[in-house]
Short mmCIF file of C-alpha atoms in Angstrom, two decimals:
data_model
loop_
_atom_site.label_atom_id
_atom_site.label_comp_id
_atom_site.label_asym_id
_atom_site.label_seq_id
_atom_site.Cartn_x
_atom_site.Cartn_y
_atom_site.Cartn_z
CA MET A 1 -32.42 90.24 29.17
CA THR A 2 -35.93 89.01 28.38
CA THR A 3 -37.66 85.87 29.62
CA ILE A 4 -39.92 83.71 27.48
CA SER A 5 -42.57 81.27 28.68
CA ILE A 6 -44.24 78.38 26.83
CA SER A 7 -46.81 75.94 28.16
CA ASN A 8 -49.34 73.24 27.40
CA SER A 9 -51.79 71.31 29.58
CA LYS A 10 -48.97 69.25 31.17
CA ILE A 11 -45.92 71.46 31.67
CA THR A 12 -44.58 75.02 31.59
CA ALA A 13 -41.06 75.99 30.51
CA GLN A 14 -39.26 79.33 30.81
CA PHE A 15 -36.17 80.63 29.04
CA LYS A 16 -33.78 83.55 29.07
CA THR A 17 -32.83 85.28 25.83
CA LEU A 18 -29.31 85.34 27.31
CA GLY A 19 -27.91 82.05 26.06
CA ALA A 20 -31.44 80.91 25.07
CA GLU A 21 -31.19 79.11 28.40
CA LEU A 22 -33.93 76.95 29.89
CA PHE A 23 -34.27 78.02 33.53
CA SER A 24 -37.59 76.53 34.63
CA LEU A 25 -39.57 73.38 33.86
CA LYS A 26 -42.67 72.75 35.97
CA ASP A 27 -45.49 70.23 36.01
CA THR A 28 -49.16 70.94 36.74
CA ASN A 29 -48.44 70.72 40.48
CA ASN A 30 -45.94 73.59 40.09
CA LYS A 31 -43.04 71.26 40.94
CA GLU A 32 -39.74 72.67 39.62
CA PHE A 33 -37.36 70.24 37.88
CA ILE A 34 -34.55 72.64 36.86
CA TRP A 35 -31.80 73.76 39.23
CA GLU A 36 -32.39 77.29 40.56
CA GLY A 37 -28.94 78.58 39.58
CA ASN A 38 -27.72 79.59 43.03
CA PRO A 39 -24.10 80.73 42.44
CA LYS A 40 -23.08 79.18 45.77
CA HIS A 41 -22.89 75.91 43.82
CA TRP A 42 -23.29 76.86 40.14
CA GLY A 43 -24.88 79.94 38.65
CA LYS A 44 -26.32 78.32 35.53
CA HIS A 45 -29.44 76.26 34.79
CA SER A 46 -29.10 74.64 31.36
CA PRO A 47 -26.54 76.42 29.17
CA ILE A 48 -25.84 75.58 25.53
CA LEU A 49 -22.26 74.48 24.86
CA PHE A 50 -21.04 75.88 21.53
CA PRO A 51 -18.80 76.06 19.51
CA ILE A 52 -16.81 73.75 21.81
CA VAL A 53 -17.68 71.33 24.59
CA GLY A 54 -15.34 71.29 27.56
CA SER A 55 -11.87 72.82 27.49
CA LEU A 56 -9.27 73.36 24.81
CA LYS A 57 -5.62 72.55 25.46
CA ASN A 58 -4.11 75.88 26.62
CA ASN A 59 -7.60 77.36 25.97
CA SER A 60 -6.66 77.85 22.33
CA PHE A 61 -6.89 76.29 18.87
CA GLU A 62 -5.21 76.78 15.51
CA TYR A 63 -6.83 77.38 12.16
CA GLU A 64 -4.95 78.25 8.97
CA GLU A 65 -1.77 79.03 10.94
CA ALA A 66 -3.50 81.52 13.22
CA SER A 67 -4.25 80.98 16.91
CA TYR A 68 -7.57 81.70 18.60
CA SER A 69 -8.72 81.56 22.20
CA LEU A 70 -12.01 80.16 23.48
CA PRO A 71 -13.22 79.74 27.07
CA ARG A 72 -14.47 76.44 28.45
CA HIS A 73 -17.71 75.40 26.71
CA GLY A 74 -17.47 78.25 24.19
CA PHE A 75 -19.29 81.57 24.06
CA ALA A 76 -22.92 80.93 23.03
CA ARG A 77 -24.13 80.67 26.62
CA GLU A 78 -22.94 84.24 27.29
CA LEU A 79 -24.59 85.88 24.26
CA THR A 80 -28.14 87.13 23.71
CA PHE A 81 -30.23 85.17 21.22
CA GLU A 82 -32.99 86.56 19.02
CA VAL A 83 -36.48 85.06 19.20
CA ILE A 84 -37.42 84.30 15.60
CA ASP A 85 -40.60 82.31 16.22
CA LYS A 86 -42.90 82.00 19.24
CA LYS A 87 -46.08 79.99 19.77
CA GLU A 88 -47.94 79.03 22.91
CA ASP A 89 -46.08 75.71 23.21
CA SER A 90 -42.83 76.40 21.31
CA VAL A 91 -40.08 78.95 20.79
CA LEU A 92 -37.21 79.24 18.32
CA PHE A 93 -34.03 81.19 19.16
CA SER A 94 -31.24 82.27 16.80
CA LEU A 95 -27.64 83.39 17.26
CA GLN A 96 -25.60 84.58 14.29
CA SER A 97 -21.86 85.09 14.06
CA ASN A 98 -20.75 88.70 14.32
CA GLU A 99 -17.64 90.83 14.50
CA GLU A 100 -16.93 89.77 18.09
CA THR A 101 -17.45 86.02 17.60
CA LEU A 102 -15.24 86.06 14.50
CA LYS A 103 -12.32 87.30 16.60
CA LYS A 104 -12.53 84.16 18.75
CA TYR A 105 -13.87 81.70 16.19
CA PRO A 106 -13.24 82.65 12.54
CA PHE A 107 -16.32 81.01 11.04
CA SER A 108 -19.68 82.36 9.91
CA PHE A 109 -22.64 80.46 11.32
CA GLU A 110 -26.20 80.60 12.54
CA LEU A 111 -27.11 78.59 15.65
CA GLN A 112 -30.81 77.87 16.12
CA LEU A 113 -32.21 76.43 19.34
CA SER A 114 -35.79 75.20 19.34
CA TYR A 115 -37.90 74.20 22.32
CA THR A 116 -41.23 72.43 21.82
CA LEU A 117 -43.65 70.99 24.37
CA ILE A 118 -45.42 67.76 23.44
CA GLY A 119 -47.41 66.17 26.24
CA SER A 120 -45.14 65.85 29.28
CA SER A 121 -41.99 66.24 27.17
CA LEU A 122 -39.77 69.15 26.23
CA HIS A 123 -38.04 68.62 22.89
CA LEU A 124 -34.77 70.54 22.52
CA GLY A 125 -33.53 70.98 18.95
CA TYR A 126 -30.11 72.17 17.77
CA LYS A 127 -29.45 73.41 14.24
CA VAL A 128 -26.01 74.67 13.20
CA ILE A 129 -26.05 76.37 9.79
CA ASN A 130 -22.80 76.97 7.93
CA THR A 131 -23.13 80.42 6.36
CA SER A 132 -19.49 80.59 5.26
CA ASN A 133 -17.64 79.29 2.19
CA THR A 134 -15.39 76.98 4.23
CA VAL A 135 -15.97 73.87 6.32
CA LEU A 136 -17.42 74.71 9.74
CA PRO A 137 -15.84 72.77 12.66
CA PHE A 138 -17.69 72.72 15.98
CA SER A 139 -18.85 70.76 18.99
CA ILE A 140 -22.22 71.24 20.64
CA GLY A 141 -23.97 69.97 23.72
CA GLY A 142 -26.57 70.46 26.40
CA HIS A 143 -25.90 71.02 30.09
CA PRO A 144 -29.28 70.78 31.88
CA ALA A 145 -29.10 70.72 35.69
CA PHE A 146 -31.95 68.89 37.38
CA ALA A 147 -32.96 69.84 40.92
CA LEU A 148 -32.63 67.14 43.59
CA PRO A 149 -34.49 68.53 46.61
CA LYS A 150 -34.01 65.47 48.82
CA ALA A 151 -30.71 64.04 50.08
CA PHE A 152 -28.37 63.32 47.14
CA GLU A 153 -28.01 59.64 48.09
CA LYS A 154 -31.77 59.14 47.65
CA TYR A 155 -31.31 59.47 43.89
CA SER A 156 -30.02 57.14 41.21
CA LEU A 157 -29.64 57.12 37.43
CA GLN A 158 -31.20 54.34 35.37
CA PHE A 159 -29.44 53.71 32.05
CA ASP A 160 -31.19 51.89 29.23
CA THR A 161 -28.49 49.32 28.48
CA SER A 162 -25.44 47.58 29.97
CA ASN A 163 -24.61 46.67 33.56
CA SER A 164 -21.30 48.53 33.48
CA LEU A 165 -20.13 51.91 32.22
CA THR A 166 -16.66 53.10 31.28
CA TYR A 167 -15.80 56.76 31.56
CA HIS A 168 -12.71 58.85 30.84
CA LEU A 169 -10.99 60.68 33.66
CA LEU A 170 -10.34 64.40 33.43
CA GLU A 171 -6.94 65.94 34.14
CA GLU A 172 -6.96 69.73 34.53
CA GLY A 173 -10.09 69.88 32.39
CA LEU A 174 -8.68 67.72 29.57
CA ILE A 175 -9.73 64.18 28.66
CA SER A 176 -7.00 61.78 29.77
CA ASN A 177 -6.32 58.34 28.35
CA GLN A 178 -7.20 56.85 31.72
CA THR A 179 -10.59 55.21 32.05
CA LYS A 180 -12.57 53.75 34.90
CA THR A 181 -15.32 51.17 34.72
CA ILE A 182 -18.15 51.15 37.21
CA GLU A 183 -20.57 48.31 37.69
CA ILE A 184 -24.23 49.29 37.64
CA PRO A 185 -26.40 46.36 38.75
CA ASN A 186 -29.83 46.53 37.12
CA GLN A 187 -28.40 49.34 34.95
CA GLN A 188 -28.74 51.67 37.95
CA LEU A 189 -26.05 54.05 39.22
CA ASN A 190 -26.57 55.19 42.79
CA LEU A 191 -25.58 58.82 43.20
CA GLU A 192 -22.81 59.61 45.67
CA TYR A 193 -20.70 62.77 45.79
CA PRO A 194 -17.35 60.88 45.73
CA LEU A 195 -18.17 59.92 42.12
CA PHE A 196 -17.59 63.56 41.17
CA GLU A 197 -14.56 64.44 43.27
CA ASN A 198 -12.46 64.57 40.08
CA ASP A 199 -15.03 66.51 38.01
CA ALA A 200 -17.51 65.12 35.49
CA LEU A 201 -17.97 61.55 34.33
CA VAL A 202 -17.31 61.66 30.56
CA PHE A 203 -18.68 58.81 28.46
CA LYS A 204 -17.43 58.65 24.88
CA ASN A 205 -19.72 56.80 22.45
CA ILE A 206 -21.97 55.71 25.29
CA PRO A 207 -24.15 52.70 24.37
CA SER A 208 -27.03 53.90 26.55
CA LYS A 209 -29.28 56.44 24.82
CA SER A 210 -31.48 57.45 27.74
CA VAL A 211 -31.09 58.19 31.45
CA THR A 212 -33.91 58.21 33.98
CA ILE A 213 -33.57 59.98 37.33
CA LEU A 214 -35.00 57.91 40.17
CA GLU A 215 -35.99 59.45 43.51
CA GLU A 216 -36.10 56.74 46.17
CA ASN A 217 -36.35 54.24 43.28
CA GLN A 218 -39.30 56.05 41.71
CA PRO A 219 -38.76 57.52 38.21
CA ILE A 220 -39.30 61.29 38.07
CA LEU A 221 -37.64 62.44 34.84
CA LYS A 222 -36.10 60.93 31.71
CA VAL A 223 -33.56 62.32 29.22
CA ASP A 224 -33.54 60.69 25.77
CA TYR A 225 -30.53 61.55 23.59
CA THR A 226 -30.60 59.03 20.71
CA ASP A 227 -28.85 61.47 18.34
CA PHE A 228 -25.90 62.13 20.64
CA PRO A 229 -22.77 59.95 20.81
CA ASP A 230 -21.30 61.29 24.06
CA LEU A 231 -22.57 62.07 27.54
CA GLY A 232 -21.36 64.01 30.54
CA VAL A 233 -22.72 63.54 34.06
CA TRP A 234 -21.72 66.14 36.63
CA THR A 235 -22.38 67.91 39.88
CA PRO A 236 -20.20 69.93 42.22
CA VAL A 237 -19.69 68.09 45.50
CA ASN A 238 -22.50 68.90 47.97
CA ALA A 239 -24.69 70.57 45.32
CA PRO A 240 -28.40 69.59 45.20
CA PHE A 241 -28.62 68.88 41.48
CA ILE A 242 -27.33 66.55 38.76
CA CYS A 243 -26.41 67.50 35.19
CA ILE A 244 -27.13 65.02 32.39
CA GLU A 245 -25.35 66.41 29.34
CA PRO A 246 -25.79 65.06 25.78
CA TRP A 247 -22.76 66.02 23.71
CA PHE A 248 -21.25 65.97 20.24
CA GLY A 249 -17.59 66.21 21.26
CA TYR A 250 -15.72 66.83 24.51
CA SER A 251 -12.58 68.45 25.92
CA ASP A 252 -9.21 68.19 24.19
CA THR A 253 -6.90 65.32 24.97
CA PRO A 254 -3.37 66.12 26.28
CA ASN A 255 -1.82 64.96 22.97
CA ASN A 256 -4.18 67.03 20.83
CA SER A 257 -2.47 68.78 17.89
CA GLY A 258 -4.28 72.05 18.59
CA LYS A 259 -5.71 72.22 15.07
CA ILE A 260 -9.47 72.49 15.38
CA ILE A 261 -10.13 70.53 12.19
CA GLU A 262 -8.24 67.57 13.72
CA LYS A 263 -9.85 67.82 17.17
CA GLU A 264 -11.21 64.52 18.49
CA GLY A 265 -15.01 64.48 18.40
CA ILE A 266 -15.28 67.59 16.21
CA GLN A 267 -18.22 67.93 13.81
CA LEU A 268 -17.69 69.27 10.28
CA VAL A 269 -20.41 70.95 8.23
CA GLU A 270 -19.87 71.76 4.57
CA PRO A 271 -20.62 75.25 3.19
CA ASN A 272 -24.31 76.00 2.62
CA SER A 273 -25.27 72.98 4.69
CA PHE A 274 -26.37 72.39 8.26
CA PHE A 275 -26.21 70.01 11.23
CA GLN A 276 -29.31 69.07 13.19
CA SER A 277 -29.95 67.05 16.34
CA ASN A 278 -32.33 66.94 19.28
CA TYR A 279 -32.93 65.42 22.66
CA THR A 280 -35.95 65.18 24.94
CA ILE A 281 -36.67 65.77 28.63
CA THR A 282 -39.79 63.97 29.87
CA LEU A 283 -41.46 64.47 33.25
CA LEU A 284 -42.66 61.12 34.57
#
């Protein structure tokens, strides 16, 4: 596994070729904003979720009368990407389907992940290219974990719209039909571990398109995800980080048919075409 570093006058970012994963984001004071990946809580930093987000019902899907198995969040985060372009302040990674991926996911694709520094912002770009002669079904999402070095309760999340949020409850990793609405006065959600006792907060078609992390009411970092319809917010109980996860898609529902083309939230790309989206992390 190789590590890659990019920087400008404001910030430095580092990545692993394994999963093309962002594992460090520092300002000029050398302050680290990405979770260290201690496996005591969670051994990742910011994995890419592809070709599914969340879990499949029975960890499997059907396509053209055949059954395939995929682990939670797919396989891209466990595979080594190729660096196809590198500059001082940007890097472009590529993952192409191969004999092994086709056994789990019978579609030809190229997944490109781009990272570009502009000022105090890191722009993360996703491009899914359909290299097959059939429609390509997929979900994709980010899973960045942001370090919270002080007591968890000293942090809050500032959303850009609405004074209440409705999220779907998870049951054994699947999206249930049950929802819960939480009031967020001043569009601010105070972080408390009991919020996450039943796993992530999953927001379908969330109206808010940015989240700012506040430390003792002072903004320290902002995630803008205008392109993305869905959002996950997660931490393991007692862990010193928070994940803000822009998604296209989410786990199966219990009444899902199992056919990947019919999966709720799935994206479909025509042959010889591509899907593109991006989100931004800004240090404040």
